[in-house]
Amino acid sequence: DVKVTQSSRYLVKRTGEKVFLECVQDMDHENMFWYRQDPGLGLRLIYFSYDVKMKEKGDIPEGYSVSREKKERFSLILESASTNQTSMYLCASSSTGEGTEAFFGQGTRLTVV
Amino acid sequence: GENVEQHPSTLSVQEGDSAVIKCTYSDSASNYFPWYKQELGKRPQLIIDIRSNVGEKKDQRIAVTLNKTAKHFSLHITETQPEDSAVYFCAASYDLNTDKLIFGTGTRLQVFP
């Protein structure tokens, strides 16, 4: 059973704080993703990593950075949290290949006050 | 740029009726098209997928069709049941060298008994 685990289910942070969202997968997947989910906007890709230390910007990378030092862990960093970053954040992972299933974490609901 | 459009945003059907959700994609190089179902408070999960060398795929009450020329694909659910009520997301893979997955904006399906 594939497991993608996000470090927090709910998080409340203050404006200007540096925020770390952690994601760990146990299936030796090469690909890892961070999405942001907002009503009416679907799942928007923030960053994508296809290997350790490799990353690619998604559709909405502004205000975010990522770190992938180990294959199983992909971190999303909000350098200076703002209220417009209040959202549900979903991590996912998949193996390399022509069309493979992405497995999602349970999500982190972040509120920035 | 990379884009996946999904319609309708909401869909209400009577139990037993059929439901159809449509998506279009912008990159003709896309070769993998999965559909995910997200029940309330849960993570998205893959329900069916199709690759670019196939025109149609069925799995019990759900089917997906792909028209590569028109760059659109659709999800068909027959004999809908109340437990089909959820948000459905289509997605398309971009970049043949990686497995980047771009999602549509989602369709909230409600099946009334």
Coordinates of N, CA and C in Angstrom, one line a residue:
Chain A
D1 N 0.8 -1.2 0.0 CA 0.0 0.0 0.0 C 0.9 1.3 0.0
V2 N 0.7 2.1 -1.0 CA 1.5 3.3 -1.1 C 1.1 4.3 0.0
K3 N 2.1 4.9 0.6 CA 1.7 5.9 1.6 C 2.4 7.2 1.3
V4 N 1.6 8.2 1.2 CA 2.2 9.6 1.1 C 1.7 10.3 2.3
T5 N 2.6 10.8 3.1 CA 2.2 11.4 4.4 C 2.7 12.8 4.5
Q6 N 1.7 13.7 4.8 CA 2.1 15.1 5.0 C 2.2 15.3 6.5
S7 N 3.1 16.2 6.9 CA 3.4 16.3 8.3 C 2.3 16.9 9.2
S8 N 1.5 17.7 8.6 CA 0.4 18.3 9.4 C -0.9 18.3 8.7
R9 N -2.0 18.1 9.4 CA -3.3 18.1 8.7 C -3.9 19.6 8.7
Y10 N -3.6 20.3 9.8 CA -4.0 21.7 10.0 C -2.8 22.5 10.5
L11 N -2.7 23.7 10.0 CA -1.6 24.6 10.4 C -2.1 26.0 10.4
V12 N -1.8 26.8 11.4 CA -2.2 28.2 11.5 C -0.9 28.9 11.7
K13 N -0.6 29.9 10.8 CA 0.6 30.6 10.9 C 0.3 32.1 10.8
R14 N 1.3 32.9 11.2 CA 1.1 34.4 11.1 C 1.7 34.9 9.9
T15 N 1.2 36.0 9.4 CA 1.8 36.7 8.2 C 3.2 37.0 8.4
G16 N 4.1 36.7 7.4 CA 5.5 37.0 7.5 C 6.3 35.8 8.0
E17 N 5.6 34.8 8.6 CA 6.4 33.6 9.1 C 6.9 32.8 8.0
K18 N 8.0 32.1 8.2 CA 8.5 31.1 7.3 C 7.8 29.8 7.6
V19 N 7.2 29.1 6.6 CA 6.4 27.9 6.9 C 7.0 26.8 6.1
F20 N 7.1 25.6 6.7 CA 7.6 24.4 6.1 C 6.5 23.4 6.1
L21 N 6.2 22.8 4.9 CA 5.2 21.7 4.7 C 6.0 20.5 4.2
E22 N 5.9 19.4 5.0 CA 6.7 18.3 4.7 C 5.9 17.2 4.1
C23 N 6.5 16.4 3.2 CA 5.8 15.3 2.6 C 6.8 14.1 2.4
V24 N 6.3 13.0 2.8 CA 7.2 11.8 2.8 C 6.4 10.7 2.1
Q25 N 7.1 10.0 1.2 CA 6.5 8.8 0.5 C 7.4 7.6 0.7
D26 N 6.7 6.4 0.7 CA 7.5 5.2 1.1 C 7.5 4.2 -0.1
M27 N 7.3 4.7 -1.3 CA 7.3 3.7 -2.4 C 8.4 3.9 -3.4
D28 N 9.4 4.7 -3.0 CA 10.6 4.9 -3.8 C 10.3 5.5 -5.1
H29 N 9.3 6.4 -5.1 CA 8.9 7.1 -6.3 C 9.9 8.2 -6.7
E30 N 10.1 8.4 -8.0 CA 11.0 9.4 -8.5 C 10.3 10.8 -8.5
N31 N 9.1 10.8 -8.8 CA 8.3 12.1 -9.0 C 7.6 12.5 -7.7
M32 N 7.7 13.7 -7.4 CA 6.9 14.3 -6.3 C 6.4 15.6 -6.7
F33 N 5.2 16.0 -6.2 CA 4.5 17.2 -6.6 C 3.9 17.9 -5.4
W34 N 3.8 19.2 -5.5 CA 3.0 20.0 -4.6 C 2.0 20.8 -5.3
Y35 N 0.7 20.6 -4.9 CA -0.4 21.2 -5.5 C -1.1 22.1 -4.4
R36 N -1.8 23.1 -4.9 CA -2.6 23.9 -4.1 C -4.1 23.7 -4.5
Q37 N -5.0 23.5 -3.6 CA -6.4 23.3 -4.0 C -7.3 24.4 -3.4
D38 N -7.9 25.1 -4.3 CA -8.8 26.2 -3.9 C -10.1 26.0 -4.6
P39 N -11.3 26.3 -4.0 CA -12.6 26.1 -4.6 C -12.7 26.8 -6.0
G40 N -13.1 26.1 -7.0 CA -13.3 26.6 -8.3 C -12.0 26.7 -9.1
L41 N -10.9 26.5 -8.5 CA -9.6 26.6 -9.2 C -8.9 25.2 -9.4
G42 N -9.5 24.2 -8.8 CA -8.9 22.9 -9.0 C -7.6 22.7 -8.3
L43 N -6.8 21.8 -8.8 CA -5.5 21.5 -8.3 C -4.4 22.2 -9.1
R44 N -3.8 23.2 -8.5 CA -2.8 24.0 -9.3 C -1.4 23.6 -8.9
L45 N -0.6 23.3 -9.8 CA 0.8 22.8 -9.6 C 1.7 23.9 -9.1
I46 N 2.3 23.7 -8.0 CA 3.2 24.7 -7.5 C 4.6 24.4 -7.9
Y47 N 5.1 23.2 -7.6 CA 6.4 22.7 -7.9 C 6.3 21.2 -8.2
F48 N 7.3 20.7 -9.0 CA 7.4 19.3 -9.3 C 8.8 18.9 -9.2
S49 N 9.1 17.7 -8.7 CA 10.5 17.2 -8.6 C 10.5 15.9 -9.3
Y50 N 11.4 15.6 -10.2 CA 11.5 14.3 -10.8 C 12.7 13.5 -10.4
D51 N 13.5 14.1 -9.4 CA 14.6 13.3 -8.9 C 15.2 14.1 -7.7
V52 N 16.0 13.5 -7.0 CA 16.7 14.2 -5.8 C 17.4 15.5 -6.4
K53 N 17.1 16.6 -5.7 CA 17.7 17.9 -6.0 C 17.2 18.5 -7.3
M54 N 16.4 17.8 -8.0 CA 15.8 18.4 -9.3 C 14.4 18.9 -9.0
K55 N 14.2 20.1 -9.6 CA 12.8 20.6 -9.4 C 12.5 21.4 -10.7
E56 N 11.2 21.6 -10.8 CA 10.7 22.4 -11.9 C 9.5 23.2 -11.5
K57 N 9.4 24.4 -11.9 CA 8.3 25.3 -11.5 C 7.0 24.8 -12.1
G58 N 5.9 24.9 -11.4 CA 4.6 24.7 -11.9 C 3.9 25.9 -12.4
D59 N 2.6 26.0 -12.2 CA 1.9 27.2 -12.7 C 1.9 28.3 -11.7
I60 N 2.1 28.1 -10.4 CA 2.0 29.2 -9.4 C 3.2 29.1 -8.4
P61 N 4.4 29.2 -8.9 CA 5.5 29.1 -7.9 C 5.9 30.3 -7.1
E62 N 5.3 31.4 -7.4 CA 5.6 32.7 -6.8 C 5.3 32.6 -5.3
G63 N 6.3 33.0 -4.5 CA 6.1 32.9 -3.0 C 6.4 31.6 -2.4
Y64 N 6.8 30.6 -3.2 CA 7.1 29.3 -2.7 C 8.5 28.9 -3.2
S65 N 9.1 28.0 -2.4 CA 10.3 27.3 -2.8 C 10.1 25.8 -2.4
V66 N 11.0 24.9 -2.9 CA 11.0 23.5 -2.5 C 12.4 23.0 -2.2
S67 N 12.4 21.9 -1.6 CA 13.6 21.2 -1.3 C 13.4 19.7 -1.4
R68 N 14.4 19.0 -2.1 CA 14.3 17.6 -2.2 C 15.7 17.1 -2.1
E69 N 16.1 16.9 -0.8 CA 17.5 16.4 -0.5 C 17.5 14.9 -0.5
K70 N 16.4 14.2 -0.2 CA 16.3 12.8 -0.2 C 15.1 12.4 -1.0
K71 N 15.2 11.2 -1.6 CA 14.2 10.7 -2.6 C 12.8 10.7 -2.0
E72 N 12.7 10.3 -0.7 CA 11.4 10.1 -0.1 C 10.8 11.4 0.4
R73 N 11.5 12.5 0.5 CA 11.0 13.7 1.1 C 11.0 14.9 0.2
F74 N 9.9 15.6 0.2 CA 9.7 16.8 -0.6 C 9.1 17.9 0.2
S75 N 9.8 18.9 0.4 CA 9.4 20.0 1.3 C 8.9 21.2 0.5
L76 N 7.8 21.8 1.0 CA 7.4 23.1 0.4 C 7.6 24.2 1.4
I77 N 8.2 25.3 1.0 CA 8.6 26.4 1.9 C 7.9 27.6 1.4
L78 N 7.2 28.2 2.4 CA 6.7 29.6 2.2 C 7.6 30.5 2.9
E79 N 8.4 31.3 2.1 CA 9.4 32.1 2.7 C 8.9 33.2 3.6
S80 N 7.8 33.8 3.3 CA 7.2 34.8 4.1 C 5.7 34.7 3.9
A81 N 5.0 34.0 4.8 CA 3.6 33.6 4.5 C 2.7 34.9 4.4
S82 N 1.8 34.8 3.5 CA 0.8 35.9 3.3 C -0.6 35.3 3.4
T83 N -1.6 36.1 3.6 CA -3.0 35.7 3.8 C -3.5 35.0 2.5
N84 N -3.0 35.4 1.4 CA -3.5 34.8 0.1 C -2.9 33.4 -0.1
Q85 N -2.0 33.0 0.8 CA -1.5 31.6 0.7 C -2.3 30.7 1.6
T86 N -3.4 31.2 2.2 CA -4.3 30.3 3.0 C -5.0 29.4 2.0
S87 N -4.8 28.1 2.2 CA -5.3 27.1 1.2 C -5.1 25.7 1.7
M88 N -5.6 24.7 0.9 CA -5.3 23.3 1.1 C -4.1 23.0 0.2
Y89 N -3.1 22.4 0.8 CA -1.9 22.0 0.1 C -1.9 20.4 0.0
L90 N -1.7 19.9 -1.2 CA -1.7 18.5 -1.4 C -0.3 18.1 -2.0
C91 N 0.3 17.1 -1.4 CA 1.5 16.5 -2.0 C 1.1 15.2 -2.7
A92 N 1.8 14.9 -3.8 CA 1.6 13.6 -4.5 C 2.9 13.0 -4.9
S93 N 2.9 11.7 -5.2 CA 4.1 11.1 -5.8 C 3.7 10.1 -6.8
S94 N 4.7 9.8 -7.7 CA 4.4 8.8 -8.8 C 5.8 8.3 -9.2
S95 N 5.7 7.1 -9.8 CA 6.9 6.5 -10.4 C 7.1 7.0 -11.8
T96 N 8.3 6.9 -12.3 CA 8.6 7.4 -13.6 C 8.1 6.3 -14.6
G97 N 7.6 6.8 -15.8 CA 7.1 5.9 -16.8 C 6.0 6.6 -17.6
E98 N 5.6 6.0 -18.7 CA 4.6 6.7 -19.5 C 3.2 6.5 -18.9
G99 N 2.9 7.4 -18.1 CA 1.6 7.4 -17.5 C 1.5 6.5 -16.3
T100 N 1.8 7.1 -15.1 CA 1.7 6.3 -13.9 C 0.8 7.0 -12.9
E101 N 0.2 6.3 -12.0 CA -0.7 6.8 -11.1 C 0.0 7.7 -10.1
A102 N -0.6 8.9 -9.8 CA -0.1 9.7 -8.7 C -0.9 9.5 -7.5
F103 N -0.2 9.3 -6.4 CA -0.8 9.0 -5.1 C -0.7 10.3 -4.2
F104 N -1.8 10.6 -3.6 CA -1.8 11.9 -2.9 C -1.7 11.7 -1.4
G105 N -1.2 12.7 -0.7 CA -1.2 12.8 0.7 C -2.6 13.2 1.2
Q106 N -2.8 13.3 2.5 CA -4.1 13.6 3.1 C -4.4 15.1 3.0
G107 N -3.4 15.9 2.7 CA -3.6 17.4 2.6 C -3.2 18.1 3.9
T108 N -2.8 19.3 3.7 CA -2.5 20.2 4.9 C -3.4 21.5 4.6
R109 N -4.3 21.8 5.6 CA -5.0 23.0 5.4 C -4.3 24.1 6.2
L110 N -3.7 25.0 5.4 CA -2.9 26.1 6.0 C -3.8 27.4 6.1
T111 N -3.8 28.0 7.3 CA -4.4 29.3 7.5 C -3.4 30.3 7.9
V112 N -3.3 31.4 7.1 CA -2.3 32.4 7.5 C -3.1 33.6 8.0
V113 N -2.8 34.0 9.2 CA -3.6 35.1 9.8 C -2.8 36.4 10.0
Chain B
G1 N 0.7 28.1 -23.0 CA 1.2 27.3 -22.0 C 0.4 26.0 -21.7
E2 N 0.8 25.3 -20.7 CA 0.1 24.1 -20.4 C -1.2 24.4 -19.7
N3 N -2.3 23.8 -20.3 CA -3.6 24.1 -19.7 C -4.6 23.0 -19.9
V4 N -5.4 22.7 -18.9 CA -6.5 21.7 -19.0 C -7.8 22.4 -18.6
E5 N -8.7 22.4 -19.5 CA -10.0 23.0 -19.2 C -11.0 21.9 -18.9
Q6 N -11.9 22.1 -17.9 CA -12.8 21.1 -17.5 C -14.2 21.7 -17.4
H7 N -15.2 21.0 -17.9 CA -16.6 21.5 -17.9 C -17.6 20.3 -17.7
P8 N -18.7 20.5 -17.0 CA -19.1 21.7 -16.2 C -18.4 21.7 -14.9
S9 N -18.6 22.8 -14.2 CA -18.0 22.9 -12.8 C -18.9 22.2 -11.8
T10 N -20.2 22.2 -12.1 CA -21.1 21.4 -11.2 C -22.1 20.7 -12.1
L11 N -22.5 19.5 -11.6 CA -23.4 18.7 -12.4 C -24.3 17.9 -11.4
S12 N -25.6 18.1 -11.6 CA -26.6 17.4 -10.7 C -27.4 16.4 -11.6
V13 N -27.5 15.2 -11.1 CA -28.2 14.2 -11.9 C -29.1 13.4 -10.9
Q14 N -30.1 12.7 -11.5 CA -30.9 11.8 -10.7 C -30.3 10.4 -10.7
E15 N -30.4 9.8 -9.6 CA -29.9 8.4 -9.5 C -30.3 7.6 -10.7
G16 N -29.4 6.8 -11.3 CA -29.7 6.0 -12.4 C -29.4 6.7 -13.8
D17 N -29.4 8.0 -13.8 CA -29.0 8.7 -15.0 C -27.5 8.6 -15.3
S18 N -27.2 9.1 -16.5 CA -25.7 9.1 -16.8 C -25.2 10.5 -16.6
A19 N -23.9 10.6 -16.4 CA -23.2 11.9 -16.2 C -22.0 11.9 -17.1
V20 N -21.7 13.1 -17.7 CA -20.6 13.2 -18.6 C -19.8 14.5 -18.2
I21 N -18.5 14.3 -18.1 CA -17.6 15.5 -17.8 C -16.6 15.6 -18.9
K22 N -16.4 16.8 -19.4 CA -15.5 17.0 -20.5 C -14.3 17.8 -20.2
C23 N -13.2 17.4 -20.8 CA -11.9 18.2 -20.6 C -11.2 18.4 -22.0
T24 N -10.5 19.5 -22.1 CA -9.7 19.8 -23.3 C -8.3 20.1 -22.8
Y25 N -7.3 19.8 -23.6 CA -5.9 20.1 -23.2 C -5.3 20.8 -24.3
S26 N -4.2 21.5 -24.0 CA -3.6 22.4 -25.0 C -2.3 21.8 -25.7
D27 N -1.6 20.9 -25.1 CA -0.4 20.4 -25.6 C -0.6 19.1 -26.4
S28 N -0.4 19.1 -27.7 CA -0.6 17.9 -28.5 C 0.3 16.8 -28.1
A29 N 1.4 17.1 -27.4 CA 2.3 16.1 -27.0 C 1.9 15.3 -25.8
S30 N 0.8 15.7 -25.1 CA 0.3 15.0 -23.9 C 0.0 13.6 -24.3
N31 N 0.3 12.6 -23.4 CA 0.1 11.2 -23.8 C -0.6 10.4 -22.7
Y32 N -1.0 11.0 -21.6 CA -1.6 10.3 -20.5 C -2.6 11.1 -19.9
F33 N -3.9 10.5 -19.7 CA -5.0 11.3 -19.2 C -5.7 10.6 -18.1
P34 N -5.4 10.9 -16.9 CA -6.1 10.2 -15.8 C -7.3 11.0 -15.2
W35 N -8.2 10.3 -14.6 CA -9.3 10.9 -13.9 C -9.2 10.6 -12.4
Y36 N -9.4 11.6 -11.6 CA -9.4 11.4 -10.1 C -10.7 11.7 -9.5
K37 N -11.1 11.0 -8.4 CA -12.3 11.3 -7.7 C -11.9 11.7 -6.3
Q38 N -12.5 12.8 -5.8 CA -12.2 13.3 -4.5 C -13.5 13.4 -3.7
E39 N -13.7 12.5 -2.7 CA -14.8 12.5 -1.9 C -14.6 13.6 -0.8
L40 N -15.7 14.1 -0.2 CA -15.6 15.1 0.8 C -14.6 14.8 1.9
G41 N -13.6 15.7 2.1 CA -12.7 15.5 3.2 C -11.6 14.5 2.9
K42 N -11.6 13.9 1.7 CA -10.6 12.9 1.4 C -9.6 13.3 0.3
R43 N -8.6 12.5 0.2 CA -7.6 12.8 -0.9 C -8.1 12.3 -2.2
P44 N -7.7 12.9 -3.3 CA -8.0 12.5 -4.7 C -7.5 11.1 -4.9
Q45 N -8.3 10.3 -5.6 CA -7.8 8.9 -5.9 C -8.1 8.6 -7.4
L46 N -7.2 7.9 -8.0 CA -7.4 7.6 -9.4 C -8.6 6.6 -9.6
I47 N -9.4 6.9 -10.6 CA -10.5 6.0 -10.9 C -10.4 5.3 -12.3
I48 N -9.8 6.0 -13.2 CA -9.6 5.5 -14.5 C -8.6 6.4 -15.3
D49 N -7.9 5.8 -16.2 CA -6.9 6.6 -17.0 C -6.9 6.0 -18.4
I50 N -6.4 6.9 -19.4 CA -6.3 6.4 -20.7 C -5.0 7.0 -21.3
R51 N -4.4 6.2 -22.2 CA -3.2 6.7 -22.9 C -3.5 7.1 -24.3
S52 N -2.5 7.8 -24.9 CA -2.8 8.4 -26.2 C -3.0 7.5 -27.3
N53 N -2.6 6.2 -27.1 CA -2.7 5.2 -28.2 C -4.1 4.5 -28.2
V54 N -4.9 4.9 -27.3 CA -6.2 4.2 -27.1 C -7.3 5.3 -27.2
G55 N -8.5 4.9 -27.8 CA -9.6 5.9 -28.0 C -10.6 5.8 -26.9
E56 N -10.8 4.6 -26.3 CA -11.8 4.4 -25.3 C -11.4 3.4 -24.3
K57 N -11.8 3.5 -23.1 CA -11.5 2.5 -22.0 C -12.7 2.5 -21.1
K58 N -13.0 1.2 -20.7 CA -14.2 1.1 -19.8 C -13.8 0.3 -18.6
D59 N -14.5 0.6 -17.5 CA -14.3 -0.1 -16.2 C -15.6 -0.1 -15.5
Q60 N -16.4 -1.1 -15.7 CA -17.8 -1.3 -15.1 C -18.6 -0.1 -15.5
R61 N -19.0 0.8 -14.6 CA -19.9 1.9 -14.9 C -19.2 3.1 -15.4
I62 N -17.9 3.1 -15.4 CA -17.2 4.3 -15.9 C -16.4 4.1 -17.2
A63 N -16.4 5.1 -18.0 CA -15.6 5.0 -19.3 C -15.0 6.3 -19.6
V64 N -13.9 6.2 -20.3 CA -13.2 7.5 -20.7 C -13.0 7.4 -22.2
T65 N -13.3 8.5 -22.9 CA -13.0 8.5 -24.4 C -12.0 9.6 -24.6
L66 N -11.2 9.4 -25.7 CA -10.1 10.4 -26.0 C -10.2 10.7 -27.5
N67 N -10.2 12.0 -27.8 CA -10.2 12.4 -29.2 C -8.9 13.2 -29.4
K68 N -7.8 12.6 -29.9 CA -6.5 13.3 -30.0 C -6.6 14.5 -31.0
T69 N -7.3 14.3 -32.0 CA -7.3 15.4 -33.0 C -7.9 16.6 -32.4
A70 N -9.0 16.5 -31.7 CA -9.7 17.6 -31.1 C -9.1 18.0 -29.8
K71 N -8.2 17.2 -29.3 CA -7.5 17.4 -28.0 C -8.5 17.5 -26.9
H72 N -9.5 16.5 -26.8 CA -10.4 16.5 -25.7 C -10.7 15.1 -25.3
F73 N -11.0 14.9 -24.0 CA -11.3 13.6 -23.4 C -12.5 13.8 -22.4
S74 N -13.2 12.7 -22.3 CA -14.4 12.8 -21.5 C -14.6 11.6 -20.5
L75 N -15.2 11.8 -19.4 CA -15.5 10.8 -18.4 C -17.0 10.5 -18.5
H76 N -17.4 9.3 -18.6 CA -18.8 8.9 -18.7 C -19.1 8.0 -17.5
I77 N -20.1 8.3 -16.7 CA -20.6 7.5 -15.6 C -22.0 7.1 -15.9
T78 N -22.3 5.8 -16.0 CA -23.6 5.3 -16.3 C -24.2 4.8 -15.0
E79 N -25.6 4.8 -15.0 CA -26.3 4.3 -13.8 C -25.8 4.9 -12.5
T80 N -25.8 6.2 -12.5 CA -25.2 6.8 -11.3 C -25.9 6.5 -10.0
Q81 N -25.1 6.5 -8.9 CA -25.5 6.1 -7.6 C -25.1 7.3 -6.7
P82 N -25.8 7.4 -5.5 CA -25.5 8.5 -4.6 C -24.0 8.5 -4.2
E83 N -23.4 7.3 -4.1 CA -22.0 7.3 -3.7 C -21.0 7.7 -4.8
D84 N -21.6 8.1 -6.0 CA -20.7 8.7 -7.1 C -20.6 10.2 -6.8
S85 N -21.4 10.7 -5.9 CA -21.3 12.2 -5.5 C -19.9 12.5 -5.0
A86 N -19.2 13.4 -5.7 CA -17.8 13.7 -5.3 C -17.4 14.8 -6.3
V87 N -16.1 15.3 -6.1 CA -15.5 16.2 -7.1 C -14.6 15.3 -8.0
Y88 N -14.7 15.5 -9.3 CA -13.9 14.7 -10.3 C -13.0 15.7 -11.0
F89 N -11.7 15.2 -11.1 CA -10.7 16.0 -11.7 C -10.1 15.2 -12.9
C90 N -10.0 15.9 -14.0 CA -9.3 15.3 -15.1 C -7.8 15.9 -15.1
A91 N -6.9 15.2 -15.7 CA -5.5 15.7 -15.8 C -4.9 15.2 -17.1
A92 N -3.8 15.9 -17.4 CA -3.0 15.5 -18.6 C -1.6 15.6 -18.2
S93 N -0.8 14.7 -18.8 CA 0.7 14.7 -18.5 C 1.3 15.6 -19.6
Y94 N 2.2 16.4 -19.2 CA 3.0 17.3 -20.1 C 4.4 17.0 -20.0
D95 N 5.1 17.2 -21.1 CA 6.6 17.0 -21.1 C 6.9 15.6 -21.2
L96 N 7.3 15.1 -22.3 CA 7.6 13.7 -22.5 C 8.8 13.2 -21.7
N97 N 9.6 14.1 -21.3 CA 10.8 13.7 -20.6 C 10.6 13.6 -19.1
T98 N 9.5 14.1 -18.6 CA 9.1 14.0 -17.2 C 7.7 13.5 -17.1
D99 N 7.1 13.4 -15.9 CA 5.8 13.0 -15.7 C 4.9 14.1 -15.1
K100 N 5.2 15.3 -15.5 CA 4.5 16.4 -14.9 C 3.0 16.3 -15.2
L101 N 2.1 16.5 -14.2 CA 0.7 16.2 -14.3 C 0.0 17.6 -14.0
I102 N -0.8 18.0 -15.0 CA -1.6 19.2 -14.9 C -3.1 18.9 -14.8
F103 N -3.8 19.4 -13.8 CA -5.2 19.1 -13.5 C -6.1 20.1 -14.0
G104 N -7.3 19.7 -14.3 CA -8.4 20.6 -14.6 C -9.0 21.2 -13.3
T105 N -10.0 22.1 -13.4 CA -10.5 22.8 -12.3 C -11.5 22.0 -11.5
G106 N -11.9 20.8 -11.9 CA -12.8 20.0 -11.1 C -14.3 20.1 -11.5
T107 N -15.0 19.1 -11.3 CA -16.5 19.0 -11.5 C -17.1 18.4 -10.2
R108 N -18.0 19.2 -9.6 CA -18.7 18.7 -8.4 C -20.0 18.0 -8.9
L109 N -20.0 16.7 -8.8 CA -21.1 15.9 -9.2 C -22.0 15.5 -8.0
Q110 N -23.3 15.8 -8.1 CA -24.3 15.4 -7.1 C -25.3 14.5 -7.7
V111 N -25.4 13.3 -7.1 CA -26.4 12.4 -7.5 C -27.5 12.3 -6.5
F112 N -28.7 12.7 -6.9 CA -29.9 12.7 -6.0 C -30.6 11.4 -6.1
P113 N -31.0 10.9 -4.9 CA -31.7 9.6 -4.8 C -33.1 9.8 -5.4

